[in-house]
Short mmCIF file of N, CA and C in Angstrom, two decimals:
data_model
loop_
_atom_site.label_atom_id
_atom_site.label_comp_id
_atom_site.label_asym_id
_atom_site.label_seq_id
_atom_site.Cartn_x
_atom_site.Cartn_y
_atom_site.Cartn_z
N MET A 228 5.07 -12.71 -18.06
CA MET A 228 3.89 -12.64 -18.79
C MET A 228 4.08 -11.91 -20.15
N HIS A 229 5.19 -11.40 -20.37
CA HIS A 229 5.41 -10.77 -21.65
C HIS A 229 5.50 -11.71 -22.84
N GLY A 230 5.30 -11.25 -24.03
CA GLY A 230 5.44 -12.14 -25.18
C GLY A 230 4.09 -12.42 -25.80
N TYR A 231 2.97 -11.78 -25.38
CA TYR A 231 1.63 -11.97 -25.99
C TYR A 231 1.10 -10.57 -26.32
N PRO A 232 1.65 -9.85 -27.19
CA PRO A 232 1.22 -8.51 -27.42
C PRO A 232 -0.14 -8.42 -28.18
N LYS A 233 -0.72 -9.63 -28.74
CA LYS A 233 -1.87 -9.51 -29.45
C LYS A 233 -3.02 -10.21 -28.77
N LEU A 234 -2.79 -10.59 -27.56
CA LEU A 234 -3.73 -11.30 -26.67
C LEU A 234 -4.94 -10.33 -26.41
N HIS A 235 -6.14 -10.85 -26.68
CA HIS A 235 -7.31 -9.96 -26.50
C HIS A 235 -8.13 -10.28 -25.17
N LYS A 236 -7.98 -11.54 -24.72
CA LYS A 236 -8.82 -12.02 -23.63
C LYS A 236 -7.91 -12.72 -22.64
N LEU A 237 -7.99 -12.28 -21.40
CA LEU A 237 -7.26 -12.97 -20.31
C LEU A 237 -8.18 -13.29 -19.11
N LEU A 238 -8.27 -14.60 -18.89
CA LEU A 238 -9.18 -15.09 -17.78
C LEU A 238 -8.34 -15.73 -16.71
N LEU A 239 -8.39 -15.09 -15.57
CA LEU A 239 -7.53 -15.50 -14.43
C LEU A 239 -8.41 -15.63 -13.16
N PRO A 240 -9.64 -16.21 -13.25
CA PRO A 240 -10.39 -16.20 -12.02
C PRO A 240 -9.89 -17.22 -11.01
N PHE A 241 -10.23 -16.91 -9.72
CA PHE A 241 -9.76 -17.76 -8.65
C PHE A 241 -8.30 -18.01 -8.54
N SER A 242 -7.52 -17.01 -9.07
CA SER A 242 -6.07 -17.07 -8.91
C SER A 242 -5.55 -16.56 -7.59
N LYS A 243 -5.36 -17.43 -6.65
CA LYS A 243 -5.17 -16.97 -5.22
C LYS A 243 -3.82 -16.30 -5.11
N ASN A 244 -2.92 -16.45 -6.03
CA ASN A 244 -1.57 -15.73 -5.91
C ASN A 244 -1.40 -14.61 -6.86
N LEU A 245 -2.49 -14.35 -7.54
CA LEU A 245 -2.43 -13.12 -8.46
C LEU A 245 -2.51 -11.83 -7.56
N ASP A 246 -1.43 -11.06 -7.75
CA ASP A 246 -1.36 -9.83 -6.94
C ASP A 246 -1.10 -8.64 -7.68
N ASP A 247 -0.88 -7.51 -7.12
CA ASP A 247 -0.64 -6.26 -7.92
C ASP A 247 0.59 -6.37 -8.68
N GLU A 248 1.62 -7.07 -8.26
CA GLU A 248 2.85 -7.15 -9.12
C GLU A 248 2.50 -7.87 -10.41
N ALA A 249 1.67 -8.89 -10.34
CA ALA A 249 1.25 -9.63 -11.55
C ALA A 249 0.44 -8.75 -12.47
N LEU A 250 -0.46 -7.81 -11.81
CA LEU A 250 -1.24 -6.92 -12.57
C LEU A 250 -0.41 -5.85 -13.32
N LYS A 251 0.73 -5.60 -12.62
CA LYS A 251 1.71 -4.61 -13.37
C LYS A 251 2.21 -5.22 -14.65
N GLU A 252 2.43 -6.56 -14.65
CA GLU A 252 2.86 -7.33 -15.84
C GLU A 252 1.80 -7.35 -16.82
N VAL A 253 0.52 -7.49 -16.36
CA VAL A 253 -0.64 -7.53 -17.30
C VAL A 253 -0.69 -6.06 -17.95
N ALA A 254 -0.64 -5.10 -17.16
CA ALA A 254 -0.75 -3.71 -17.67
C ALA A 254 0.30 -3.45 -18.73
N ASN A 255 1.52 -3.95 -18.53
CA ASN A 255 2.58 -3.69 -19.54
C ASN A 255 2.69 -4.64 -20.63
N GLY A 256 2.25 -5.88 -20.46
CA GLY A 256 2.51 -6.99 -21.37
C GLY A 256 1.36 -7.24 -22.39
N PHE A 257 0.19 -6.68 -22.16
CA PHE A 257 -0.94 -7.05 -23.13
C PHE A 257 -1.63 -5.79 -23.59
N PRO A 258 -1.01 -5.12 -24.50
CA PRO A 258 -1.55 -3.76 -24.96
C PRO A 258 -2.85 -3.82 -25.73
N GLU A 259 -3.12 -5.05 -26.27
CA GLU A 259 -4.41 -5.23 -27.02
C GLU A 259 -5.47 -5.86 -26.19
N LEU A 260 -5.30 -6.03 -24.92
CA LEU A 260 -6.25 -6.65 -24.01
C LEU A 260 -7.69 -5.95 -24.06
N GLN A 261 -8.72 -6.76 -24.29
CA GLN A 261 -10.07 -6.20 -24.41
C GLN A 261 -10.93 -6.80 -23.26
N ALA A 262 -10.70 -8.00 -22.80
CA ALA A 262 -11.46 -8.60 -21.77
C ALA A 262 -10.60 -9.15 -20.75
N LEU A 263 -10.91 -8.84 -19.49
CA LEU A 263 -10.09 -9.30 -18.34
C LEU A 263 -10.97 -9.82 -17.27
N ASP A 264 -10.72 -11.06 -16.82
CA ASP A 264 -11.44 -11.69 -15.71
C ASP A 264 -10.47 -11.98 -14.56
N ILE A 265 -10.44 -11.12 -13.55
CA ILE A 265 -9.66 -11.38 -12.35
C ILE A 265 -10.48 -11.56 -11.11
N SER A 266 -11.68 -12.17 -11.29
CA SER A 266 -12.63 -12.36 -10.27
C SER A 266 -12.07 -13.39 -9.23
N ARG A 267 -12.45 -13.05 -8.05
CA ARG A 267 -12.14 -13.90 -6.84
C ARG A 267 -10.63 -14.04 -6.66
N CYS A 268 -9.89 -13.04 -6.93
CA CYS A 268 -8.37 -13.01 -6.68
C CYS A 268 -8.16 -12.11 -5.40
N PRO A 269 -7.95 -12.69 -4.33
CA PRO A 269 -8.02 -11.98 -2.96
C PRO A 269 -6.84 -11.05 -2.84
N LYS A 270 -5.77 -11.14 -3.53
CA LYS A 270 -4.68 -10.27 -3.34
C LYS A 270 -4.62 -9.02 -4.20
N ILE A 271 -5.60 -8.88 -4.92
CA ILE A 271 -5.64 -7.70 -5.88
C ILE A 271 -6.17 -6.47 -5.09
N THR A 272 -5.61 -5.36 -5.33
CA THR A 272 -6.10 -4.11 -4.70
C THR A 272 -6.38 -3.04 -5.79
N ASP A 273 -7.01 -1.96 -5.31
CA ASP A 273 -7.31 -0.92 -6.31
C ASP A 273 -6.01 -0.41 -6.97
N ALA A 274 -4.93 -0.32 -6.25
CA ALA A 274 -3.66 0.10 -6.82
C ALA A 274 -3.21 -0.67 -8.11
N GLY A 275 -3.32 -2.00 -7.96
CA GLY A 275 -2.94 -2.88 -9.10
C GLY A 275 -4.04 -2.75 -10.21
N LEU A 276 -5.30 -2.68 -9.92
CA LEU A 276 -6.29 -2.54 -10.87
C LEU A 276 -6.08 -1.13 -11.64
N GLU A 277 -5.73 -0.12 -10.91
CA GLU A 277 -5.45 1.26 -11.57
C GLU A 277 -4.44 1.07 -12.59
N LEU A 278 -3.39 0.30 -12.45
CA LEU A 278 -2.37 0.12 -13.44
C LEU A 278 -2.88 -0.46 -14.67
N VAL A 279 -3.72 -1.57 -14.52
CA VAL A 279 -4.39 -2.18 -15.69
C VAL A 279 -5.28 -1.22 -16.39
N ILE A 280 -6.01 -0.41 -15.70
CA ILE A 280 -6.97 0.52 -16.26
C ILE A 280 -6.22 1.60 -17.08
N GLN A 281 -5.05 2.10 -16.51
CA GLN A 281 -4.41 3.11 -17.26
C GLN A 281 -3.66 2.73 -18.40
N TYR A 282 -3.25 1.43 -18.51
CA TYR A 282 -2.33 0.95 -19.65
C TYR A 282 -3.14 0.09 -20.64
N ASN A 283 -4.31 -0.41 -20.25
CA ASN A 283 -5.05 -1.22 -21.12
C ASN A 283 -6.37 -0.57 -21.48
N ARG A 284 -6.22 0.46 -22.27
CA ARG A 284 -7.38 1.33 -22.70
C ARG A 284 -8.31 0.75 -23.63
N LYS A 285 -8.04 -0.44 -24.10
CA LYS A 285 -9.01 -1.08 -25.05
C LYS A 285 -9.94 -2.05 -24.43
N LEU A 286 -9.85 -2.09 -22.97
CA LEU A 286 -10.73 -3.02 -22.25
C LEU A 286 -12.18 -2.64 -22.53
N ASN A 287 -12.99 -3.75 -22.92
CA ASN A 287 -14.34 -3.52 -23.07
C ASN A 287 -15.23 -4.39 -22.05
N SER A 288 -14.51 -5.32 -21.41
CA SER A 288 -15.13 -6.20 -20.45
C SER A 288 -14.23 -6.42 -19.28
N LEU A 289 -14.74 -6.22 -18.08
CA LEU A 289 -13.91 -6.29 -16.87
C LEU A 289 -14.74 -7.02 -15.76
N ASP A 290 -14.20 -8.15 -15.35
CA ASP A 290 -14.89 -8.86 -14.20
C ASP A 290 -13.93 -8.89 -12.98
N VAL A 291 -14.35 -8.20 -11.94
CA VAL A 291 -13.60 -8.09 -10.66
C VAL A 291 -14.50 -8.68 -9.48
N SER A 292 -15.43 -9.44 -9.77
CA SER A 292 -16.33 -9.99 -8.78
C SER A 292 -15.50 -10.70 -7.68
N GLY A 293 -15.92 -10.45 -6.47
CA GLY A 293 -15.26 -11.11 -5.36
C GLY A 293 -13.94 -10.56 -5.04
N CYS A 294 -13.53 -9.51 -5.59
CA CYS A 294 -12.31 -8.75 -5.16
C CYS A 294 -12.61 -7.57 -4.26
N ASN A 295 -11.61 -7.24 -3.48
CA ASN A 295 -11.86 -6.09 -2.55
C ASN A 295 -11.42 -4.82 -3.32
N VAL A 296 -12.04 -4.57 -4.36
CA VAL A 296 -11.66 -3.33 -5.32
C VAL A 296 -12.89 -2.56 -5.64
N LEU A 297 -12.60 -1.54 -6.48
CA LEU A 297 -13.63 -0.60 -7.01
C LEU A 297 -13.99 0.53 -6.09
N ASN A 298 -12.95 1.19 -5.47
CA ASN A 298 -13.27 2.33 -4.77
C ASN A 298 -13.62 3.46 -5.64
N TYR A 299 -14.01 4.64 -5.17
CA TYR A 299 -14.41 5.80 -5.93
C TYR A 299 -13.34 6.21 -6.92
N THR A 300 -12.09 6.30 -6.51
CA THR A 300 -11.05 6.76 -7.36
C THR A 300 -10.83 5.77 -8.58
N THR A 301 -10.95 4.51 -8.37
CA THR A 301 -10.85 3.51 -9.44
C THR A 301 -11.94 3.61 -10.44
N MET A 302 -13.17 3.95 -9.94
CA MET A 302 -14.31 4.19 -10.77
C MET A 302 -14.08 5.39 -11.64
N VAL A 303 -13.46 6.41 -11.19
CA VAL A 303 -13.19 7.65 -11.92
C VAL A 303 -12.18 7.29 -12.93
N SER A 304 -11.15 6.49 -12.65
CA SER A 304 -10.17 6.03 -13.68
C SER A 304 -10.83 5.24 -14.73
N LEU A 305 -11.67 4.38 -14.41
CA LEU A 305 -12.43 3.58 -15.46
C LEU A 305 -13.10 4.54 -16.52
N THR A 306 -13.78 5.60 -16.02
CA THR A 306 -14.37 6.51 -16.94
C THR A 306 -13.41 7.29 -17.77
N ARG A 307 -12.19 7.57 -17.16
CA ARG A 307 -11.24 8.39 -17.86
C ARG A 307 -10.42 7.57 -18.95
N TYR A 308 -9.95 6.33 -18.55
CA TYR A 308 -9.10 5.60 -19.44
C TYR A 308 -9.77 4.48 -20.26
N CYS A 309 -10.76 3.92 -19.73
CA CYS A 309 -11.29 2.74 -20.46
C CYS A 309 -12.52 3.21 -21.19
N ARG A 310 -12.40 3.94 -22.27
CA ARG A 310 -13.45 4.55 -23.04
C ARG A 310 -14.26 3.57 -23.84
N LYS A 311 -13.76 2.29 -23.97
CA LYS A 311 -14.50 1.27 -24.73
C LYS A 311 -15.14 0.25 -23.78
N LEU A 312 -15.13 0.50 -22.56
CA LEU A 312 -15.79 -0.43 -21.62
C LEU A 312 -17.20 -0.48 -21.76
N ARG A 313 -17.73 -1.74 -21.91
CA ARG A 313 -19.11 -1.99 -22.08
C ARG A 313 -19.79 -2.79 -20.99
N VAL A 314 -18.98 -3.63 -20.33
CA VAL A 314 -19.52 -4.45 -19.23
C VAL A 314 -18.51 -4.50 -18.16
N ILE A 315 -19.09 -4.23 -16.87
CA ILE A 315 -18.32 -4.38 -15.79
C ILE A 315 -18.97 -5.32 -14.81
N ARG A 316 -18.43 -6.39 -14.41
CA ARG A 316 -19.00 -7.35 -13.51
C ARG A 316 -18.36 -7.18 -12.13
N ALA A 317 -19.19 -6.77 -11.12
CA ALA A 317 -18.57 -6.34 -9.87
C ALA A 317 -19.41 -6.86 -8.68
N LEU A 318 -19.72 -8.22 -8.77
CA LEU A 318 -20.46 -8.82 -7.64
C LEU A 318 -19.51 -8.95 -6.42
N ASN A 319 -20.05 -8.56 -5.26
CA ASN A 319 -19.28 -8.69 -4.00
C ASN A 319 -17.94 -7.89 -4.05
N THR A 320 -18.05 -6.66 -4.45
CA THR A 320 -16.85 -5.77 -4.39
C THR A 320 -17.21 -4.51 -3.53
N ASN A 321 -16.33 -3.63 -3.53
CA ASN A 321 -16.52 -2.39 -2.76
C ASN A 321 -17.24 -1.31 -3.56
N ILE A 322 -17.92 -1.60 -4.68
CA ILE A 322 -18.60 -0.68 -5.55
C ILE A 322 -19.68 -0.07 -4.63
N THR A 323 -19.78 1.26 -4.85
CA THR A 323 -20.92 2.01 -4.04
C THR A 323 -21.85 2.68 -4.97
N ASP A 324 -22.87 3.27 -4.41
CA ASP A 324 -23.84 4.03 -5.24
C ASP A 324 -23.05 5.27 -5.84
N SER A 325 -22.08 5.81 -5.11
CA SER A 325 -21.37 6.97 -5.59
C SER A 325 -20.50 6.55 -6.74
N GLY A 326 -19.89 5.40 -6.62
CA GLY A 326 -19.06 4.84 -7.73
C GLY A 326 -19.88 4.63 -8.95
N ILE A 327 -21.06 4.01 -8.83
CA ILE A 327 -21.95 3.79 -9.97
C ILE A 327 -22.36 5.21 -10.52
N ASN A 328 -22.61 6.11 -9.71
CA ASN A 328 -23.00 7.39 -10.16
C ASN A 328 -21.93 8.04 -11.01
N VAL A 329 -20.69 7.79 -10.74
CA VAL A 329 -19.51 8.29 -11.55
C VAL A 329 -19.74 7.77 -13.01
N LEU A 330 -20.05 6.48 -13.11
CA LEU A 330 -20.18 5.85 -14.39
C LEU A 330 -21.49 6.38 -15.10
N LEU A 331 -22.47 6.73 -14.39
CA LEU A 331 -23.71 7.30 -15.01
C LEU A 331 -23.48 8.73 -15.49
N ARG A 332 -22.78 9.47 -14.77
CA ARG A 332 -22.50 10.87 -15.13
C ARG A 332 -21.52 10.94 -16.40
N ASN A 333 -20.64 9.97 -16.42
CA ASN A 333 -19.63 10.04 -17.55
C ASN A 333 -19.35 8.56 -17.99
N PRO A 334 -20.31 7.94 -18.68
CA PRO A 334 -20.16 6.58 -19.08
C PRO A 334 -18.96 6.39 -19.98
N PRO A 335 -18.18 5.33 -19.72
CA PRO A 335 -16.95 5.16 -20.60
C PRO A 335 -17.25 5.01 -22.02
N ASN A 336 -18.36 4.37 -22.46
CA ASN A 336 -18.53 4.07 -23.84
C ASN A 336 -19.76 4.87 -24.34
N LYS A 337 -19.55 6.16 -24.54
CA LYS A 337 -20.67 7.05 -24.89
C LYS A 337 -21.15 6.68 -26.30
N GLY A 338 -20.32 6.09 -27.16
CA GLY A 338 -20.80 5.78 -28.59
C GLY A 338 -21.80 4.63 -28.68
N THR A 339 -22.02 3.93 -27.64
CA THR A 339 -22.91 2.80 -27.72
C THR A 339 -24.09 3.06 -26.78
N ARG A 340 -25.20 2.51 -26.94
CA ARG A 340 -26.31 2.63 -26.03
C ARG A 340 -26.35 1.58 -25.03
N THR A 341 -25.41 0.63 -25.08
CA THR A 341 -25.45 -0.47 -24.13
C THR A 341 -24.20 -0.41 -23.24
N PHE A 342 -24.49 -0.35 -21.94
CA PHE A 342 -23.42 -0.39 -20.94
C PHE A 342 -24.01 -1.11 -19.78
N SER A 343 -23.33 -2.23 -19.34
CA SER A 343 -23.92 -3.09 -18.26
C SER A 343 -23.03 -2.99 -17.07
N ILE A 344 -23.70 -2.90 -15.91
CA ILE A 344 -22.96 -3.01 -14.66
C ILE A 344 -23.74 -4.10 -13.89
N ILE A 345 -22.98 -5.15 -13.60
CA ILE A 345 -23.52 -6.32 -12.85
C ILE A 345 -23.01 -6.19 -11.51
N ALA A 346 -23.81 -5.93 -10.54
CA ALA A 346 -23.37 -5.71 -9.14
C ALA A 346 -24.41 -6.09 -8.10
N ASN A 347 -24.07 -6.13 -6.90
CA ASN A 347 -24.99 -6.40 -5.90
C ASN A 347 -25.81 -5.19 -5.56
N PRO A 348 -27.04 -5.35 -5.13
CA PRO A 348 -27.89 -4.24 -4.76
C PRO A 348 -27.33 -3.59 -3.53
N SER A 349 -27.48 -2.24 -3.45
CA SER A 349 -27.15 -1.56 -2.26
C SER A 349 -28.43 -1.00 -1.58
N GLU A 350 -28.33 -0.19 -0.57
CA GLU A 350 -29.52 0.27 0.05
C GLU A 350 -30.27 1.34 -0.83
N ASN A 351 -29.59 1.93 -1.70
CA ASN A 351 -30.11 3.01 -2.56
C ASN A 351 -29.77 2.86 -4.00
N MET A 352 -30.46 2.11 -4.76
CA MET A 352 -30.05 1.88 -6.19
C MET A 352 -30.96 2.61 -7.13
N GLU A 353 -31.60 3.66 -6.70
CA GLU A 353 -32.43 4.43 -7.57
C GLU A 353 -31.75 5.04 -8.79
N ILE A 354 -30.52 5.25 -8.70
CA ILE A 354 -29.74 5.74 -9.77
C ILE A 354 -29.58 4.67 -10.84
N ALA A 355 -29.78 3.40 -10.54
CA ALA A 355 -29.67 2.32 -11.46
C ALA A 355 -30.63 2.48 -12.62
N ALA A 356 -31.77 3.16 -12.43
CA ALA A 356 -32.84 3.30 -13.38
C ALA A 356 -32.27 4.08 -14.57
N ARG A 357 -31.25 4.88 -14.43
CA ARG A 357 -30.76 5.66 -15.53
C ARG A 357 -29.64 4.90 -16.34
N ILE A 358 -29.28 3.66 -16.02
CA ILE A 358 -28.38 2.86 -16.72
C ILE A 358 -29.22 2.14 -17.80
N THR A 359 -28.55 2.05 -19.01
CA THR A 359 -29.22 1.31 -20.09
C THR A 359 -29.64 -0.03 -19.70
N ARG A 360 -28.71 -0.80 -19.10
CA ARG A 360 -29.01 -2.16 -18.70
C ARG A 360 -28.29 -2.42 -17.43
N ILE A 361 -28.90 -2.96 -16.43
CA ILE A 361 -28.23 -3.33 -15.22
C ILE A 361 -28.75 -4.62 -14.63
N SER A 362 -27.96 -5.55 -14.29
CA SER A 362 -28.36 -6.76 -13.67
C SER A 362 -28.03 -6.69 -12.12
N ILE A 363 -29.04 -6.90 -11.28
CA ILE A 363 -28.77 -6.91 -9.86
C ILE A 363 -29.09 -8.25 -9.29
N HIS A 364 -28.05 -8.75 -8.67
CA HIS A 364 -28.18 -10.18 -8.03
C HIS A 364 -28.21 -10.07 -6.49
#
């Protein structure tokens, strides 16, 4: 995957063979990456996503819908490393209220008033009221 250092948007939804090893290549090979769609990629784990988050700090849009990712530690990494993040699409993931709360306490993109989390409703989404914009499906 090397050879595209100026690539800004990478769309890889439904890639059944995309795994953490491939995400390692994404992390190292696309330093200017701003938008990443790895939705419905069943082999991706939080470990692979962590690599992308740590090395692709210009991400402003991330779609991980349908992936078995977004544990609490990954959410903390998003707030720490992806300071330009404006949209996270996380339908049918492991995102929890405590993970969303991490984003609320320390939103990645403090310089803008718009931050969107698109996720499934949980049993207690009262904290969602404090997000500037949220879509619940």
